CSV table of C-alpha atoms in Angstrom, one decimal:
chain,number,residue,atom,x,y,z
A,1,MET,CA,-31.1,85.7,-130.8
A,2,PRO,CA,-27.5,84.4,-133.1
A,3,VAL,CA,-26.4,87.3,-133.4
A,4,VAL,CA,-26.7,88.9,-130.2
A,5,SER,CA,-25.4,85.6,-128.4
A,6,PHE,CA,-22.2,85.3,-130.7
A,7,GLY,CA,-21.6,88.7,-130.0
A,8,LEU,CA,-22.1,88.2,-126.1
A,9,GLY,CA,-19.9,84.7,-126.1
A,10,THR,CA,-17.5,87.5,-128.3
A,11,TRP,CA,-17.2,89.4,-125.3
A,12,GLN,CA,-16.8,86.9,-123.7
A,13,VAL,CA,-13.6,86.0,-124.7
A,14,LYS,CA,-12.2,89.3,-124.7
A,15,ARG,CA,-13.4,89.3,-120.5
A,16,LEU,CA,-11.2,85.7,-120.7
A,17,LYS,CA,-8.0,87.5,-121.7
A,18,TRP,CA,-9.0,90.6,-119.3
A,19,LYS,CA,-9.2,87.9,-116.2
A,20,THR,CA,-6.2,86.1,-117.1
A,21,ASP,CA,-4.0,88.6,-117.0
A,22,LEU,CA,-5.6,89.6,-114.3
A,23,ILE,CA,-4.7,86.7,-112.1
A,24,THR,CA,-1.7,86.3,-113.7
A,25,ARG,CA,-0.6,89.5,-112.3
A,26,SER,CA,-1.5,89.1,-109.1
A,27,GLU,CA,-0.2,85.7,-108.7
A,28,TYR,CA,3.0,87.6,-110.0
A,29,ARG,CA,2.8,90.8,-106.6
A,30,LEU,CA,1.9,87.5,-104.7
A,31,ASN,CA,5.1,85.9,-104.5
A,32,LEU,CA,7.3,89.1,-104.7
A,33,PRO,CA,9.4,89.5,-101.5
A,34,PRO,CA,7.4,90.9,-99.0
A,35,MET,CA,7.9,95.1,-98.3
A,36,PRO,CA,8.2,97.3,-96.1
A,37,LEU,CA,5.2,99.9,-95.7
A,38,PRO,CA,6.1,103.5,-95.5
A,39,PRO,CA,4.3,105.8,-92.3
A,40,THR,CA,1.5,106.7,-94.6
A,41,ILE,CA,-0.2,105.2,-97.6
A,42,ASN,CA,-2.3,106.6,-100.2
A,43,PRO,CA,-5.4,105.0,-100.0
A,44,ALA,CA,-6.5,105.6,-103.9
A,45,ILE,CA,-3.1,103.7,-105.2
A,46,VAL,CA,-4.1,101.0,-103.5
A,47,ASP,CA,-8.0,100.7,-104.6
A,48,SER,CA,-6.9,101.2,-107.8
A,49,GLY,CA,-6.0,97.4,-107.9
A,50,GLU,CA,-2.4,98.0,-109.0
A,51,PHE,CA,-1.2,96.6,-105.6
A,52,ASP,CA,-3.6,94.0,-105.0
A,53,TYR,CA,-2.5,90.8,-103.0
A,54,ARG,CA,1.3,92.3,-103.2
A,55,ARG,CA,3.6,90.7,-99.9
A,56,VAL,CA,3.9,93.6,-97.2
A,57,GLU,CA,5.6,93.6,-94.0
A,58,VAL,CA,4.3,95.7,-90.5
A,59,THR,CA,5.8,96.1,-87.2
A,60,GLY,CA,3.5,97.3,-84.4
A,61,LYS,CA,1.3,96.8,-81.4
A,62,PHE,CA,-1.7,95.7,-81.4
A,63,ARG,CA,-4.8,98.2,-79.8
A,64,HIS,CA,-7.5,95.1,-78.9
A,65,ASP,CA,-9.0,97.9,-77.3
A,66,GLN,CA,-10.3,99.0,-80.6
A,67,GLU,CA,-10.9,95.4,-82.2
A,68,MET,CA,-13.5,95.1,-84.2
A,69,LEU,CA,-15.9,91.7,-85.5
A,70,VAL,CA,-17.7,91.4,-88.5
A,71,GLY,CA,-20.3,89.1,-89.0
A,72,PRO,CA,-21.5,86.0,-89.0
A,73,ARG,CA,-18.9,85.0,-91.7
A,74,MET,CA,-19.3,80.9,-92.3
A,75,GLN,CA,-15.5,79.1,-92.5
A,76,ASP,CA,-15.6,75.3,-92.9
A,77,ASN,CA,-19.1,74.9,-92.0
A,78,ARG,CA,-19.0,76.7,-88.2
A,79,GLU,CA,-20.3,80.5,-87.7
A,80,GLY,CA,-17.4,83.0,-86.4
A,81,TYR,CA,-16.5,86.4,-87.1
A,82,TYR,CA,-13.8,88.0,-89.0
A,83,VAL,CA,-11.7,89.8,-86.8
A,84,VAL,CA,-10.2,93.9,-87.3
A,85,THR,CA,-7.2,95.6,-85.2
A,86,PRO,CA,-5.7,98.2,-85.7
A,87,LEU,CA,-1.6,98.1,-85.2
A,88,GLU,CA,0.1,100.9,-84.1
A,89,ARG,CA,3.1,101.7,-85.3
A,90,LYS,CA,5.6,103.8,-84.0
A,91,GLY,CA,5.3,107.0,-84.8
A,92,GLY,CA,1.4,106.9,-83.9
A,93,SER,CA,0.2,106.1,-87.6
A,94,LYS,CA,-2.4,103.0,-87.5
A,95,LEU,CA,-2.9,100.4,-89.7
A,96,LEU,CA,-6.2,98.0,-89.8
A,97,ILE,CA,-5.4,94.4,-89.8
A,98,PHE,CA,-7.4,91.8,-90.4
A,99,ARG,CA,-5.9,89.4,-88.6
A,100,GLY,CA,-8.6,86.2,-89.3
A,101,TRP,CA,-11.4,84.1,-88.5
A,102,ILE,CA,-12.3,82.8,-84.7
A,103,PRO,CA,-15.5,81.1,-84.1
A,104,LYS,CA,-18.3,82.6,-82.8
A,105,GLU,CA,-18.4,80.6,-79.9
A,106,LEU,CA,-15.2,83.6,-79.1
A,107,GLY,CA,-16.7,86.2,-80.5
A,108,ASP,CA,-15.9,88.0,-76.4
A,109,LYS,CA,-12.3,88.9,-76.0
A,110,SER,CA,-12.2,87.6,-72.5
A,111,LYS,CA,-12.9,83.9,-73.3
A,112,ARG,CA,-9.6,84.5,-76.0
A,113,GLN,CA,-7.1,84.1,-73.2
A,114,ALA,CA,-4.6,81.7,-74.9
A,115,VAL,CA,-1.6,82.6,-76.0
A,116,GLY,CA,-1.5,84.4,-79.4
A,117,ALA,CA,-4.7,84.7,-79.3
A,118,LEU,CA,-4.8,88.2,-77.9
A,119,PRO,CA,-0.8,89.5,-78.6
A,120,GLU,CA,0.3,92.6,-76.1
A,121,ASN,CA,4.0,93.0,-77.2
A,122,GLU,CA,5.4,94.3,-80.6
A,123,VAL,CA,4.6,91.4,-83.7
A,124,THR,CA,5.3,91.8,-86.6
A,125,LEU,CA,3.5,90.4,-89.4
A,126,VAL,CA,3.6,89.9,-93.4
A,127,CYS,CA,0.4,91.0,-94.9
A,128,GLN,CA,-1.1,91.1,-98.3
A,129,LEU,CA,-2.5,94.3,-99.8
A,130,GLN,CA,-6.5,94.9,-101.4
A,131,ARG,CA,-8.6,97.0,-102.3
A,132,LYS,CA,-11.6,98.0,-100.4
A,133,PRO,CA,-14.6,96.1,-101.3
A,134,LYS,CA,-18.0,96.9,-102.5
A,135,LYS,CA,-20.8,97.0,-100.2
A,136,ASN,CA,-24.3,96.4,-101.7
A,137,MET,CA,-28.2,97.6,-101.0
A,138,PHE,CA,-29.3,94.9,-98.9
A,139,THR,CA,-26.1,94.5,-96.8
A,140,PRO,CA,-27.6,95.4,-93.3
A,141,GLU,CA,-26.5,98.8,-91.6
A,142,ASP,CA,-23.1,98.4,-89.5
A,143,LYS,CA,-23.3,99.0,-85.3
A,144,PRO,CA,-20.0,100.6,-84.9
A,145,GLN,CA,-21.0,102.0,-82.0
A,146,GLU,CA,-20.5,98.0,-80.5
A,147,GLY,CA,-17.2,97.2,-82.9
A,148,MET,CA,-20.1,94.8,-84.2
A,149,TYR,CA,-19.7,95.2,-88.3
A,150,HIS,CA,-21.8,92.7,-91.5
A,151,PHE,CA,-19.5,94.5,-94.5
A,152,MET,CA,-16.0,95.0,-94.3
A,153,SER,CA,-16.7,99.0,-94.0
A,154,ILE,CA,-12.7,99.4,-94.4
A,155,ASP,CA,-13.6,103.4,-94.5
A,156,GLU,CA,-16.1,103.9,-91.2
A,157,MET,CA,-13.6,101.2,-89.2
A,158,ALA,CA,-11.0,103.6,-90.0
A,159,LYS,CA,-12.8,106.7,-88.8
A,160,GLN,CA,-14.2,104.9,-85.3
A,161,THR,CA,-10.3,103.7,-84.8
A,162,GLY,CA,-8.2,107.0,-86.1
A,163,SER,CA,-6.5,104.8,-88.9
A,164,GLN,CA,-5.3,104.7,-92.3
A,165,PRO,CA,-8.1,103.3,-94.4
A,166,VAL,CA,-6.0,100.6,-96.0
A,167,TYR,CA,-7.6,96.7,-96.5
A,168,ILE,CA,-4.6,95.0,-95.3
A,169,LYS,CA,-5.0,91.6,-94.7
A,170,ALA,CA,-2.5,88.7,-92.4
A,171,LEU,CA,-1.2,86.1,-94.0
A,172,PHE,CA,-1.7,82.2,-92.5
A,173,ASP,CA,1.0,81.6,-89.8
A,174,PRO,CA,1.2,78.8,-88.2
A,175,ILE,CA,3.7,79.5,-86.0
A,176,VAL,CA,1.5,80.6,-81.6
A,177,ASP,CA,4.7,81.4,-79.6
A,178,GLY,CA,7.2,79.1,-81.6
A,179,HIS,CA,5.2,76.0,-82.2
A,180,GLU,CA,3.0,75.4,-85.4
A,181,LEU,CA,-0.2,74.5,-84.5
A,182,LEU,CA,-2.9,73.7,-87.0
A,183,PRO,CA,-5.8,75.9,-87.9
A,184,GLU,CA,-8.5,73.5,-85.8
A,185,GLN,CA,-5.8,74.6,-83.2
A,186,MET,CA,-5.6,78.0,-83.8
A,187,MET,CA,-9.8,78.2,-83.6
A,188,THR,CA,-10.0,76.8,-80.1
A,189,ARG,CA,-7.4,78.9,-79.2
A,190,GLY,CA,-9.1,82.2,-80.2
A,191,VAL,CA,-5.9,83.2,-82.7
A,192,PRO,CA,-7.5,84.1,-86.0
A,193,VAL,CA,-7.0,81.8,-89.1
A,194,GLY,CA,-5.7,84.9,-91.3
A,195,ALA,CA,-6.0,84.7,-95.4
A,196,PRO,CA,-4.4,81.7,-96.8
A,197,GLY,CA,-2.1,83.1,-99.1
A,198,LYS,CA,-3.7,82.7,-102.7
A,199,VAL,CA,-4.8,84.8,-105.5
A,200,GLU,CA,-8.9,84.0,-104.8
A,201,ILE,CA,-10.4,85.2,-107.9
A,202,ARG,CA,-13.2,83.3,-109.9
A,203,ASN,CA,-12.9,82.9,-113.6
A,204,THR,CA,-15.4,81.3,-115.0
A,205,HIS,CA,-15.7,83.7,-118.4
A,206,PHE,CA,-14.3,80.2,-120.6
A,207,GLN,CA,-18.1,78.3,-119.4
A,208,TYR,CA,-19.6,81.4,-120.5
A,209,ILE,CA,-18.6,81.4,-124.0
A,210,LEU,CA,-19.2,77.7,-124.1
A,211,THR,CA,-22.6,78.9,-122.9
A,212,TRP,CA,-22.9,81.8,-126.2
A,213,TYR,CA,-21.4,80.3,-129.1
A,214,GLY,CA,-23.7,77.5,-128.1
A,215,LEU,CA,-26.8,78.9,-128.2
A,216,SER,CA,-25.5,80.8,-130.8
A,217,ALA,CA,-25.0,77.4,-133.2
A,218,LEU,CA,-28.6,76.4,-132.1
A,219,THR,CA,-30.3,79.2,-132.5
A,220,THR,CA,-28.9,80.4,-136.5
A,221,VAL,CA,-29.7,76.1,-136.6
A,222,MET,CA,-33.0,76.7,-135.8
A,223,LEU,CA,-33.7,80.0,-138.4
A,224,PHE,CA,-31.8,78.0,-140.7
A,225,ARG,CA,-34.9,75.4,-140.7
A,226,LEU,CA,-37.5,78.0,-140.4
A,227,ILE,CA,-36.8,79.8,-142.8
A,228,LYS,CA,-36.4,76.4,-145.6
A,229,ALA,CA,-39.6,75.5,-143.9
A,230,ARG,CA,-41.6,78.9,-144.9
A,231,ASN,CA,-39.4,79.0,-148.9
A,232,ALA,CA,-40.3,75.0,-149.2
A,233,PRO,CA,-43.4,74.2,-152.1
A,234,LYS,CA,-46.8,73.1,-150.7
A,235,SER,CA,-47.4,70.0,-150.5
A,236,PHE,CA,-50.2,68.7,-152.3
A,237,ARG,CA,-52.5,68.3,-149.4
A,238,ALA,CA,-51.3,71.8,-147.9
A,239,LYS,CA,-52.6,72.6,-151.7
A,240,LYS,CA,-56.0,71.1,-151.6
A,241,ILE,CA,-56.8,72.4,-148.0
A,242,ALA,CA,-56.1,76.1,-149.4
A,243,HIS,CA,-57.6,75.7,-152.5
A,244,ALA,CA,-61.3,74.0,-150.6
A,245,LYS,CA,-60.6,77.5,-148.3
A,246,GLN,CA,-61.1,79.5,-150.8
A,247,LEU,CA,-64.2,77.6,-152.5
A,248,ASP,CA,-65.7,77.8,-149.7
A,249,LYS,CA,-65.9,82.5,-149.8
């Protein structure tokens, strides 16, 4: 146990360095100026992770008739949905845009008539690229025919809408129709609350390092005491008991 736990602690040291470098690179990309996206995007390049959190600028018109909801998803202790809508650009190419979160009671588009909820004119958005998430075996089956998804199934969504299979998240923008709104006001109007524009990568490897190295130190002390106890000379009483057992035989 001391050897195994020490090895796991050393492995976590390497993982900590890898995760710290990953967060540093992601924060660097996020602070770069937004770049325009080309007409066609190679999904393999985006999914390689080299463009995670890279800000991009896209222009086009939303296809609200092809809107998809992903959920349920919780935000600020409220149940709701993520809104994913294809953005049609000049030339006909479509991009899947994660617009943000809306409350459950406004899932029906007919209830979102406020300005900014379903923009019809051409829009320019600042977004960030991210690799497609991976579904696990416990995720329920999606219902693409109903426009309802339990998971951010980018490939299936792209197939249903004729969009490019790339995960693009619109960043939070409080300016709606020339006015600055609070997130709560946006939720009330049915305007999707976009991604926060920060690196969201968990880094708990330092805690694992402390746990495994601490366990290694503790079990080393226990092993040393066990070996010492086995090699220690028998006490007088123990010798008498052993002698009595031999006489009984």
